[in-house]
PDB file of C-alpha atoms in Angstrom:
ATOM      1  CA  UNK A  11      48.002 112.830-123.045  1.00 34.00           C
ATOM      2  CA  UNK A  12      49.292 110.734-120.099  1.00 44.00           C
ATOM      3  CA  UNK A  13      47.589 109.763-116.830  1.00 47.00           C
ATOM      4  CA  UNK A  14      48.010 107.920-114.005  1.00 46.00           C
ATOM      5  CA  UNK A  15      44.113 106.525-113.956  1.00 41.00           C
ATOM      6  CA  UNK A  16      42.344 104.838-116.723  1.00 37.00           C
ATOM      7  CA  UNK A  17      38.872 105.557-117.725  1.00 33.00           C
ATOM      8  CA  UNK A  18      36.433 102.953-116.362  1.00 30.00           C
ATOM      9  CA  UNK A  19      35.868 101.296-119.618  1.00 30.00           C
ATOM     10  CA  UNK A  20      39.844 101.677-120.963  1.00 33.00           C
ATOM     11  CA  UNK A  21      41.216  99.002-122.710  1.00 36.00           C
ATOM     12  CA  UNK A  22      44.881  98.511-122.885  1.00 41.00           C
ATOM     13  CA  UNK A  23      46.081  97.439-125.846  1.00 43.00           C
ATOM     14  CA  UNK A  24      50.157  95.860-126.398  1.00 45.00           C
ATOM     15  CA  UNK A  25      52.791  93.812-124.936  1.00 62.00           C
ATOM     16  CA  UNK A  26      55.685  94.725-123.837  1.00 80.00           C
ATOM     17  CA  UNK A  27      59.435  92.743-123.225  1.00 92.00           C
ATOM     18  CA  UNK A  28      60.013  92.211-119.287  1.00 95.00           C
ATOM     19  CA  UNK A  29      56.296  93.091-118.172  1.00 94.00           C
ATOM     20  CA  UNK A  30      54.386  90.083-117.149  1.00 93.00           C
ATOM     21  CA  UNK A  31      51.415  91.644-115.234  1.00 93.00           C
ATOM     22  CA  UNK A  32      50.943  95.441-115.942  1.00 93.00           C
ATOM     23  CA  UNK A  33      48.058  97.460-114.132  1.00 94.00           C
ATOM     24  CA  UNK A  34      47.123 100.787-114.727  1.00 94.00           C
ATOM     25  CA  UNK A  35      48.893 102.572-111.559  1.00 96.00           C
ATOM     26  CA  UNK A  36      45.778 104.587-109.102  1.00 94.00           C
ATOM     27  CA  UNK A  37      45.444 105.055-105.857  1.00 95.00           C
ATOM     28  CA  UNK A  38      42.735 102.892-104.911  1.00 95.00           C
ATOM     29  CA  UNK A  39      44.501  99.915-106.620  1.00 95.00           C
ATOM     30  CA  UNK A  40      47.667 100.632-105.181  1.00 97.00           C
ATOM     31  CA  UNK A  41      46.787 102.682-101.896  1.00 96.00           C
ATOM     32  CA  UNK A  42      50.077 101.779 -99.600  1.00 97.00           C
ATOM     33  CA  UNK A  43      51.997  99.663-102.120  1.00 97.00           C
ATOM     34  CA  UNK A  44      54.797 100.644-103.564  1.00 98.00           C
ATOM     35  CA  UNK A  45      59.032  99.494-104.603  1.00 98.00           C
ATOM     36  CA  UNK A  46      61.583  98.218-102.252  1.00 97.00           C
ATOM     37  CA  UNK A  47      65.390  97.765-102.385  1.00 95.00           C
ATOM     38  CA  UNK A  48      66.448  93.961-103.519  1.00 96.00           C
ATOM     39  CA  UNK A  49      69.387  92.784-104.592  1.00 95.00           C
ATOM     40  CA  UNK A  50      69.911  91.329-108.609  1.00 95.00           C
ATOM     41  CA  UNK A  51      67.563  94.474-109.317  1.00 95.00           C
ATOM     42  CA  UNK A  52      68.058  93.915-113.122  1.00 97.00           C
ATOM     43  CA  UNK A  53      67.462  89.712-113.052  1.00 97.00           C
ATOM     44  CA  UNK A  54      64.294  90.642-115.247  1.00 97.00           C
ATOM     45  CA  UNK A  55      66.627  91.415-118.151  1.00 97.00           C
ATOM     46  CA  UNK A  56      69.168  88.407-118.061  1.00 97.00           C
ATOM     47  CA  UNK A  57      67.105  85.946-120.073  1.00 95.00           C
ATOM     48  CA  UNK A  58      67.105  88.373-122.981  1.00 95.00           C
ATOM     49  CA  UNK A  59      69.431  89.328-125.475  1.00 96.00           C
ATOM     50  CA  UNK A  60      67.784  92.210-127.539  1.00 97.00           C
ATOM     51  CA  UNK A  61      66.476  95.401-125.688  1.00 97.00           C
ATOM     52  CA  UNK A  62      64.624  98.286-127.758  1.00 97.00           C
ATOM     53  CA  UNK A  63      67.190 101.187-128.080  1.00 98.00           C
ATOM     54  CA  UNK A  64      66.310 104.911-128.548  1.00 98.00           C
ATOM     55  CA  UNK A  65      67.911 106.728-131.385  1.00 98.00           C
ATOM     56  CA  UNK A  66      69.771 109.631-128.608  1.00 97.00           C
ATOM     57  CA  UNK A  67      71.389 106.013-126.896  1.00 98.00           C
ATOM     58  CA  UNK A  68      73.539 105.154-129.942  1.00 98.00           C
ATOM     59  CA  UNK A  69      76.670 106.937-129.294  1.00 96.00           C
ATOM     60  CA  UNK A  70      76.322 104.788-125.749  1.00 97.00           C
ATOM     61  CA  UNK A  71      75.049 101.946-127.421  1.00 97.00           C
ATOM     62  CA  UNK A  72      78.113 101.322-129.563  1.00 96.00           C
ATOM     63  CA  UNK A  73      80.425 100.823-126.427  1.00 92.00           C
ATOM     64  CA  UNK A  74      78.111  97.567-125.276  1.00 95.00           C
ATOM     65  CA  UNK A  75      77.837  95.728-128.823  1.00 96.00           C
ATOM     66  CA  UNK A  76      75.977  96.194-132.481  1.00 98.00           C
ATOM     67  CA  UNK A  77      73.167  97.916-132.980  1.00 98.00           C
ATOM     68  CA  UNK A  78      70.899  96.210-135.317  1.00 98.00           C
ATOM     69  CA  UNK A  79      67.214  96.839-137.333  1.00 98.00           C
ATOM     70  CA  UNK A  80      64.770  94.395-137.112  1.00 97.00           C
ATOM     71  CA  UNK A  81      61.310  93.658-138.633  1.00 95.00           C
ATOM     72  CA  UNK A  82      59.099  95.601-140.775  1.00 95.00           C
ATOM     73  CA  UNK A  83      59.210  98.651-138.757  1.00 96.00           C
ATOM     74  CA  UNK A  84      63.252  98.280-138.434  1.00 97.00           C
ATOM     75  CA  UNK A  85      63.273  98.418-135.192  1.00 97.00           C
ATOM     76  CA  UNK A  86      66.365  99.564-133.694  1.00 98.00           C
ATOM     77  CA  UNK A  87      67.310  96.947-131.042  1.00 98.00           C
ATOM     78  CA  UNK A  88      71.049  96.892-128.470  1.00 98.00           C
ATOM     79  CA  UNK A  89      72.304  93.520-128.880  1.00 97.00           C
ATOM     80  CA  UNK A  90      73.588  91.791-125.764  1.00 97.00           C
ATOM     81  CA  UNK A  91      73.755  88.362-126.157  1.00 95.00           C
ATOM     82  CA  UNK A  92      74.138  85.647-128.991  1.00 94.00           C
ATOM     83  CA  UNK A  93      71.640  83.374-127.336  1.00 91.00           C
ATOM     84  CA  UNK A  94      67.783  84.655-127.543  1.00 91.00           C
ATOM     85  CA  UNK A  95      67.865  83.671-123.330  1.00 93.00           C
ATOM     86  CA  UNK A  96      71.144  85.529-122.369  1.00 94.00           C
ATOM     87  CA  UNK A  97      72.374  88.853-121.357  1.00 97.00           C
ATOM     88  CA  UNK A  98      76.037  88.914-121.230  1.00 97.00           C
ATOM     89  CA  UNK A  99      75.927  92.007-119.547  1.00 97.00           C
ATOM     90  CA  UNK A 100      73.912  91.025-116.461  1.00 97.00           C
ATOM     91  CA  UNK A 101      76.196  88.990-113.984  1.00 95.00           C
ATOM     92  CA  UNK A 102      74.753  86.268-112.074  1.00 93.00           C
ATOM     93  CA  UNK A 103      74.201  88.597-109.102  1.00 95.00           C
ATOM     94  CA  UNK A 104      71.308  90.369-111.461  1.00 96.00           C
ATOM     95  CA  UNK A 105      73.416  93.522-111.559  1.00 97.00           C
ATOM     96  CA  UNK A 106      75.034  94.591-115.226  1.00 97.00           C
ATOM     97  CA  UNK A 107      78.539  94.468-115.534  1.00 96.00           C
ATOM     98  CA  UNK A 108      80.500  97.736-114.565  1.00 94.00           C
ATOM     99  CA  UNK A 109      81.167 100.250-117.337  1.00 94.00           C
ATOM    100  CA  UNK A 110      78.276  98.967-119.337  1.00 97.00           C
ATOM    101  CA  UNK A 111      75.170 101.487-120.682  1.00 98.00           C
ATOM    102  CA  UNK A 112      72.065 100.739-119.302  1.00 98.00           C
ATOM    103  CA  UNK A 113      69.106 101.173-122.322  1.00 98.00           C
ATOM    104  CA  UNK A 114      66.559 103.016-121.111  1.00 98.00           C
ATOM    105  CA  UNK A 115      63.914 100.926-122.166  1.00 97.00           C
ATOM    106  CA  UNK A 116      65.708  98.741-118.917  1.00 98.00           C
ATOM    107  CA  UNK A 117      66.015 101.544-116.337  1.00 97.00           C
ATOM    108  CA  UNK A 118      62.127 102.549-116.796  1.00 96.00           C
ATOM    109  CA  UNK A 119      61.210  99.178-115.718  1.00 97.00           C
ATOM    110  CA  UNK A 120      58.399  98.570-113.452  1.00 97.00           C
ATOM    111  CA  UNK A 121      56.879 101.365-115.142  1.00 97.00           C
ATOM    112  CA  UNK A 122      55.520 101.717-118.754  1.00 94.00           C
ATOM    113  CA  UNK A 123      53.345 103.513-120.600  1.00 91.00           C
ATOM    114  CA  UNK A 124      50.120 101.298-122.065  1.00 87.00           C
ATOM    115  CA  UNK A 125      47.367 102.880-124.694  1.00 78.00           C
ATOM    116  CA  UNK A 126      43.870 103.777-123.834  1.00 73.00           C
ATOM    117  CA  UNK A 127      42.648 103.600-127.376  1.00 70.00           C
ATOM    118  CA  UNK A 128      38.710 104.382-125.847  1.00 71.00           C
ATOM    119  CA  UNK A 129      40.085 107.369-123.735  1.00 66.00           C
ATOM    120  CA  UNK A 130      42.353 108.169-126.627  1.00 69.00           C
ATOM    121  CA  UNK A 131      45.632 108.725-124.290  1.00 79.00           C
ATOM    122  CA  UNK A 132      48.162 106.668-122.386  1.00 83.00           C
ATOM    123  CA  UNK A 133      48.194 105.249-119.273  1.00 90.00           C
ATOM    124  CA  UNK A 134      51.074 104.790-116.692  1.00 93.00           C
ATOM    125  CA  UNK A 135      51.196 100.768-115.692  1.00 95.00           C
ATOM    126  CA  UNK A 136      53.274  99.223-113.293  1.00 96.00           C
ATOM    127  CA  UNK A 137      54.374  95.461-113.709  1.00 96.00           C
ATOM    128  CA  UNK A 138      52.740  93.661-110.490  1.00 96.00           C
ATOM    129  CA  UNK A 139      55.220  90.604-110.979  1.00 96.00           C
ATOM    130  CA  UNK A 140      58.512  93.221-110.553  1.00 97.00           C
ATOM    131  CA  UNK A 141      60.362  91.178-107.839  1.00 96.00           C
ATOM    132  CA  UNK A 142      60.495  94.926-106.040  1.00 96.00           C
ATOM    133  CA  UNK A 143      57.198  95.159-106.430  1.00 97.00           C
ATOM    134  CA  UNK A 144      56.086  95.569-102.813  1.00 97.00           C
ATOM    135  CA  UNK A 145      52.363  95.043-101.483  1.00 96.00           C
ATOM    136  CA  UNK A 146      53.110  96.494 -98.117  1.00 95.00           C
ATOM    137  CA  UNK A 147      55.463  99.307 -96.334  1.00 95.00           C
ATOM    138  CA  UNK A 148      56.907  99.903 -99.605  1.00 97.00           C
ATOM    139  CA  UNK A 149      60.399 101.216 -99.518  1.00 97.00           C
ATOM    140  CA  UNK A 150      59.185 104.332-101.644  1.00 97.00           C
ATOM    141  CA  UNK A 151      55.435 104.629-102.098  1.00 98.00           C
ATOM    142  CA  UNK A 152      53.459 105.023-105.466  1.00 98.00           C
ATOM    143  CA  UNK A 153      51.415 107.552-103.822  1.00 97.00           C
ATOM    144  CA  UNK A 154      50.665 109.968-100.233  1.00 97.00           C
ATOM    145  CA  UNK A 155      48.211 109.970 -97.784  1.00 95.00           C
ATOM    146  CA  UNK A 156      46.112 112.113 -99.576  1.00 95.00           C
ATOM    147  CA  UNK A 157      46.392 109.578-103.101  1.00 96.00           C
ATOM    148  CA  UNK A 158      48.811 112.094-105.035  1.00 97.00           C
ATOM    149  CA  UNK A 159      51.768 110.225-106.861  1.00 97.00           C
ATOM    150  CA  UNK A 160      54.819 110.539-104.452  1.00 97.00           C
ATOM    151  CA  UNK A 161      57.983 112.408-105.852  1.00 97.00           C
ATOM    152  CA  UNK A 162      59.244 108.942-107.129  1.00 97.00           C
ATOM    153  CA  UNK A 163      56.299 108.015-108.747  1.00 97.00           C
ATOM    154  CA  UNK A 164      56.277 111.903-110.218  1.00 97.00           C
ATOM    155  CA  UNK A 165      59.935 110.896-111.224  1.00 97.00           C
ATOM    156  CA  UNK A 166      59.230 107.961-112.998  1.00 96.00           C
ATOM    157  CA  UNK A 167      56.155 109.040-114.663  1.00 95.00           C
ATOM    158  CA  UNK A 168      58.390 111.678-116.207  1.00 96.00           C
ATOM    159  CA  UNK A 169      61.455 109.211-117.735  1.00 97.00           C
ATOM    160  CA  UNK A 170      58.623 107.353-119.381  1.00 96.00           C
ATOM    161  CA  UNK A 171      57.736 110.757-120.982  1.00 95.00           C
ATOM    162  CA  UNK A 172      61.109 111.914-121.891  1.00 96.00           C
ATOM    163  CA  UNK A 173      61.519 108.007-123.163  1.00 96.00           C
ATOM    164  CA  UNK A 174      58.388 108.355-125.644  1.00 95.00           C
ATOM    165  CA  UNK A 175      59.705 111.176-127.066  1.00 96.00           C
ATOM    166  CA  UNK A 176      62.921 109.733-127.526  1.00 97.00           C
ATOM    167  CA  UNK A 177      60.969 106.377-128.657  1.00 96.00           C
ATOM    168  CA  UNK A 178      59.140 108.906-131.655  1.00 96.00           C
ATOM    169  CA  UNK A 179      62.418 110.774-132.547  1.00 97.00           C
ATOM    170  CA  UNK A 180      63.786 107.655-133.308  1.00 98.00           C
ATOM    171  CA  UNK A 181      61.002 106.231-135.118  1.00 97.00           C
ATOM    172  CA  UNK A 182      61.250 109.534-137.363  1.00 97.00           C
ATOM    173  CA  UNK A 183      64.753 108.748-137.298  1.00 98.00           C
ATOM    174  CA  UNK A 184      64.262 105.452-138.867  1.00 98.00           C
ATOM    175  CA  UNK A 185      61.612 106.661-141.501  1.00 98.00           C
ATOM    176  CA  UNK A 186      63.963 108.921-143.045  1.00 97.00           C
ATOM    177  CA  UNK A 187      66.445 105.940-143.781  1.00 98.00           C
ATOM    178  CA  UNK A 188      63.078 104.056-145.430  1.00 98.00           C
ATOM    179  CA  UNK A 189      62.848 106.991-147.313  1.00 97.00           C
ATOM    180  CA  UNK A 190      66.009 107.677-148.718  1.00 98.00           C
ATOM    181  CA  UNK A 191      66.221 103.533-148.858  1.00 98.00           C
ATOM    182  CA  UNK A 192      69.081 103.076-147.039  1.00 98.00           C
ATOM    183  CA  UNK A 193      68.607 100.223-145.389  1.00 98.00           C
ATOM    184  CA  UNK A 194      69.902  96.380-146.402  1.00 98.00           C
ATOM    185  CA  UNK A 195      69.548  92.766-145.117  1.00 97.00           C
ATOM    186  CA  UNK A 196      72.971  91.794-143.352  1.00 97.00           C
ATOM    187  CA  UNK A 197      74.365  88.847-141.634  1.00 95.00           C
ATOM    188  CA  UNK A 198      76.791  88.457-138.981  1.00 93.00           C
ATOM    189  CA  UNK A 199      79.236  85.623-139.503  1.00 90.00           C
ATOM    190  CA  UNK A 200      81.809  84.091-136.999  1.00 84.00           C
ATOM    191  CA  UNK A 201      84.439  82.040-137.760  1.00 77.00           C
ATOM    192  CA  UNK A 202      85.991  79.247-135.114  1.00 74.00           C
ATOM    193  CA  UNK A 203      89.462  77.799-134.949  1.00 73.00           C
ATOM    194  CA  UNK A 204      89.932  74.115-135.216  1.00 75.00           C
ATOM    195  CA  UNK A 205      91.992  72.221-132.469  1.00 72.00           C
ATOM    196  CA  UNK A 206      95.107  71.766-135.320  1.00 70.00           C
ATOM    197  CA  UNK A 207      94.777  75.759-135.495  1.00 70.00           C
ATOM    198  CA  UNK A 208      92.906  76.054-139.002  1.00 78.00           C
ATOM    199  CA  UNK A 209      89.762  78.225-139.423  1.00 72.00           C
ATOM    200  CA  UNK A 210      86.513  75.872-139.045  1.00 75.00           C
ATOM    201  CA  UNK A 211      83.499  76.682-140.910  1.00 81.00           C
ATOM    202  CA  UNK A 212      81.585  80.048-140.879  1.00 82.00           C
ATOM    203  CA  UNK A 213      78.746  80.244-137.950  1.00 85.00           C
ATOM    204  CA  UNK A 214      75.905  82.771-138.988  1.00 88.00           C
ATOM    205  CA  UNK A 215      75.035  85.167-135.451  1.00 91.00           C
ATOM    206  CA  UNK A 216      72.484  87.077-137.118  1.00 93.00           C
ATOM    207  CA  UNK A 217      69.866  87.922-139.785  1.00 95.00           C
ATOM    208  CA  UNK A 218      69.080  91.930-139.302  1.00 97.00           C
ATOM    209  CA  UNK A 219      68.563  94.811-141.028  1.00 98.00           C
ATOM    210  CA  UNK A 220      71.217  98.135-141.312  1.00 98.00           C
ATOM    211  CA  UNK A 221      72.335 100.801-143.050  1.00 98.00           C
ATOM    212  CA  UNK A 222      74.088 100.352-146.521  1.00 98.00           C
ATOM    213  CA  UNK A 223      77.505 101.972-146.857  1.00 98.00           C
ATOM    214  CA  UNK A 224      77.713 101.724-150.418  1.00 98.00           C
ATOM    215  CA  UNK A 225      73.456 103.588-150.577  1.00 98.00           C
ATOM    216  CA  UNK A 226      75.141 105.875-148.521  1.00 98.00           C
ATOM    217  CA  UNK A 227      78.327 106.626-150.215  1.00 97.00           C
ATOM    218  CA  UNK A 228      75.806 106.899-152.834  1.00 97.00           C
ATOM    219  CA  UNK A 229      73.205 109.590-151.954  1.00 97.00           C
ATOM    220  CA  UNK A 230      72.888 113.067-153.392  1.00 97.00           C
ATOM    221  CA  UNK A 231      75.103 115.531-151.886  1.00 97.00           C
ATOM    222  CA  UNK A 232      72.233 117.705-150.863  1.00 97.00           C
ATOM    223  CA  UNK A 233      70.954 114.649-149.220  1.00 97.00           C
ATOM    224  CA  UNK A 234      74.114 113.750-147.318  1.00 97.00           C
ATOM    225  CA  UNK A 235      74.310 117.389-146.193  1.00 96.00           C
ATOM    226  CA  UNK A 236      70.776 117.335-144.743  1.00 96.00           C
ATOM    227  CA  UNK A 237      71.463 114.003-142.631  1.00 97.00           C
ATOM    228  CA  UNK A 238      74.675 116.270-141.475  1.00 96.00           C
ATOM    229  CA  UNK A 239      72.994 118.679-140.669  1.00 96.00           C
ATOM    230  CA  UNK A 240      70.015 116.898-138.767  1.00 95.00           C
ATOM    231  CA  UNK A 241      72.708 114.783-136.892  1.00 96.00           C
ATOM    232  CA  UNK A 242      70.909 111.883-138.384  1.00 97.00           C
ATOM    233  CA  UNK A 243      74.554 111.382-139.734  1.00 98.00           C
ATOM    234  CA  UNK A 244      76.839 110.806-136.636  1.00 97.00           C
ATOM    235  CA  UNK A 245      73.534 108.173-135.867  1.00 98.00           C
ATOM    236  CA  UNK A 246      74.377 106.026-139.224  1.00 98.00           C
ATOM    237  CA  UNK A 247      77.850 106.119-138.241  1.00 98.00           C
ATOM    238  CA  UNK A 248      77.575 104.915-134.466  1.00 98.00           C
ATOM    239  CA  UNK A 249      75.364 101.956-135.999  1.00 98.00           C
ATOM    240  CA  UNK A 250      77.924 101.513-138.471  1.00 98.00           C
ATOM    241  CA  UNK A 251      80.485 100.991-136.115  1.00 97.00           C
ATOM    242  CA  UNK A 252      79.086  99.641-133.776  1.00 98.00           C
ATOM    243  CA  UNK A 253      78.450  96.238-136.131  1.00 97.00           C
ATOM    244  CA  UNK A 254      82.116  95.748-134.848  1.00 95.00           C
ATOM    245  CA  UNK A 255      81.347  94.686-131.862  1.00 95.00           C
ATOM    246  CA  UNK A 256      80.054  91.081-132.654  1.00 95.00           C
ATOM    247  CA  UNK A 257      83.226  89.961-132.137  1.00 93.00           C
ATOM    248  CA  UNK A 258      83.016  91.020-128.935  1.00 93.00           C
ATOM    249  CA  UNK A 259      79.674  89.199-128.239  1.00 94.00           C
ATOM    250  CA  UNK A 260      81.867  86.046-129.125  1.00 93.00           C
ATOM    251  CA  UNK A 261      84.606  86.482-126.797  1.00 92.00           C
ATOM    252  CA  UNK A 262      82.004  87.595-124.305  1.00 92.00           C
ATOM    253  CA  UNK A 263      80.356  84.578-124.667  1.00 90.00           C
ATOM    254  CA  UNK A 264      82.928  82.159-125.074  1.00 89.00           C
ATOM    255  CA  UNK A 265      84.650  83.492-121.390  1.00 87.00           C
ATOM    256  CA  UNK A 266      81.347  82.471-120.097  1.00 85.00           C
ATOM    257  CA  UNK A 267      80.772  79.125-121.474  1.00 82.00           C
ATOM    258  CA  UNK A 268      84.476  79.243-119.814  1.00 83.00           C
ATOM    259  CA  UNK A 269      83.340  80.051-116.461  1.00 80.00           C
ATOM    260  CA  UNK A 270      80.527  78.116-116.159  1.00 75.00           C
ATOM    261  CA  UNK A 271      82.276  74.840-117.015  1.00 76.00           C
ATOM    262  CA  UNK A 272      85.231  75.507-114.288  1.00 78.00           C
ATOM    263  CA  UNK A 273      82.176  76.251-112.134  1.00 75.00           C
ATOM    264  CA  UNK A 274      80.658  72.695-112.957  1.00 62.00           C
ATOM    265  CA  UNK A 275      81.385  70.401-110.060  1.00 63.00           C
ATOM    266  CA  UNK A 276      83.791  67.707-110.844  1.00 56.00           C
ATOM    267  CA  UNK A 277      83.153  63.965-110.752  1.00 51.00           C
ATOM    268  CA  UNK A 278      84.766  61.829-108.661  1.00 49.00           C
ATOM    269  CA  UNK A 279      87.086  59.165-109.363  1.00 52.00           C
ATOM    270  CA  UNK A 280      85.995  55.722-108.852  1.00 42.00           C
TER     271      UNK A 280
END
């Protein structure tokens, strides 16, 4: 069950990437307030490289970079950056970089779903510190005159539904590759060129979890037909390939590094 309103005694229990100060949304908290329009609306999400990715986002996913496991619960995680504090997707104007998916876990942002484990449901929060976060003649209100949520806020409090579905699926999605032990630690390797033009030594990226081509080559057939089936298959494969794409990261982040130091000013000649 989802509301808008805690119960008097709720607690909320979690933390969440992006969301600094997150209030259970109401009307009498947030009577008038609402979002506004700024530019750099995605800034929240430069200084991190690794945003939460939904199981139905994979075929998407694999166009921005790999899609890795992590952790006990395998987490399935979009990687965006090589450095733990950059997004090489969001451009300095805190806007991502045309052609490039969006997670979803980004695009709900202010908004997020919080548990009530005393009321035994889930509460809609809004992150107070949201740069569009606006106190006053809000661009589009959280709620009427009369305290009902506004069609926006209706909006939103919908994608956050539709995302914890998706956010369950996938966790179902990942229990059935515990279960048929299919997953492996990996590591991500890059390898420089030396000024003379030889390879330099080997640079590890990345410790992470993902699926083992040789468990899956490996399974029963009736067991590769039911992943078919289930489309859990074409899932395993976008992952799969999408472990390609670190090489992108690289060249990515190497045009940056680029960029910034032509951007560096210059010092003068004495």
């Amino acid at each position: 069950m989802t509301e808008t309103t805690p119960s008097a005694a709720g607690q909320l229990t979690g933390t969440v990437l992006y969301y600094n100060r997150p209030e259970p949304l109401n009307p009498t908290m947030h009577k008038g307030m609402g979002v506004k329009r700024i530019d750099g609306p995605f800034s929240f999400a430069a200084k991190h490289n690794l945003v939460p990715l939904t199981a139905s986002e994979f075929q998407l996913g694999v166009l921005n970079g790999p899609i890795i496991f992590v952790g006990e619960e395998k987490t399935p995680l979009q990687v965006m950056g090589l450095n733990h504090d950059e997004n090489l997707f969001v451009l300095p104007t805190g806007v991502f970089d045309a052609g490039v998916y969006v997670p979803a876990y980004v695009r709900r942002y202010p908004f997020v779903f919080a548990n009530d484990p005393k009321a035994g449901q889930s509460i809609l929060c809004v992150d107070r510190s949201a740069a569009f976060f606006a106190e006053s003649d809000p661009e589009l209100a959280f709620f009427d005159e009369k305290g009902e949520p506004t069609e926006y806020t209706q909006n939103c409090m919908k994608f956050c539904n539709d995302y914890e579905i998706e956010r369950q699926k996938t966790q179902s999605f990942v229990q059935l590759l515990k279960a048929l032990d299919l997953f492996e630690a990996k590591e991500s390797y890059y390898t420089p060129n030396n000024e003379d033009g030889t390879q330099g030594e080997p640079l590890k990226l990345a410790d992470y979890f993902g699926v083992s081509e040789d468990r899956l080559r490996e399974l029963p057939a009736d067991k590769f037909m039911d992943l078919r089936q289930s489309g859990a298959l074409n899932l395993i494969y976008a992952h799969l390939m999408s472990l390609a794409q670190w090489d992108r990261l690289v060249a990515l982040s190497m045009n940056r590094q680029m960029q910034l130091q032509n951007q560096a000013p210059q010092a003068a000649n004495s």
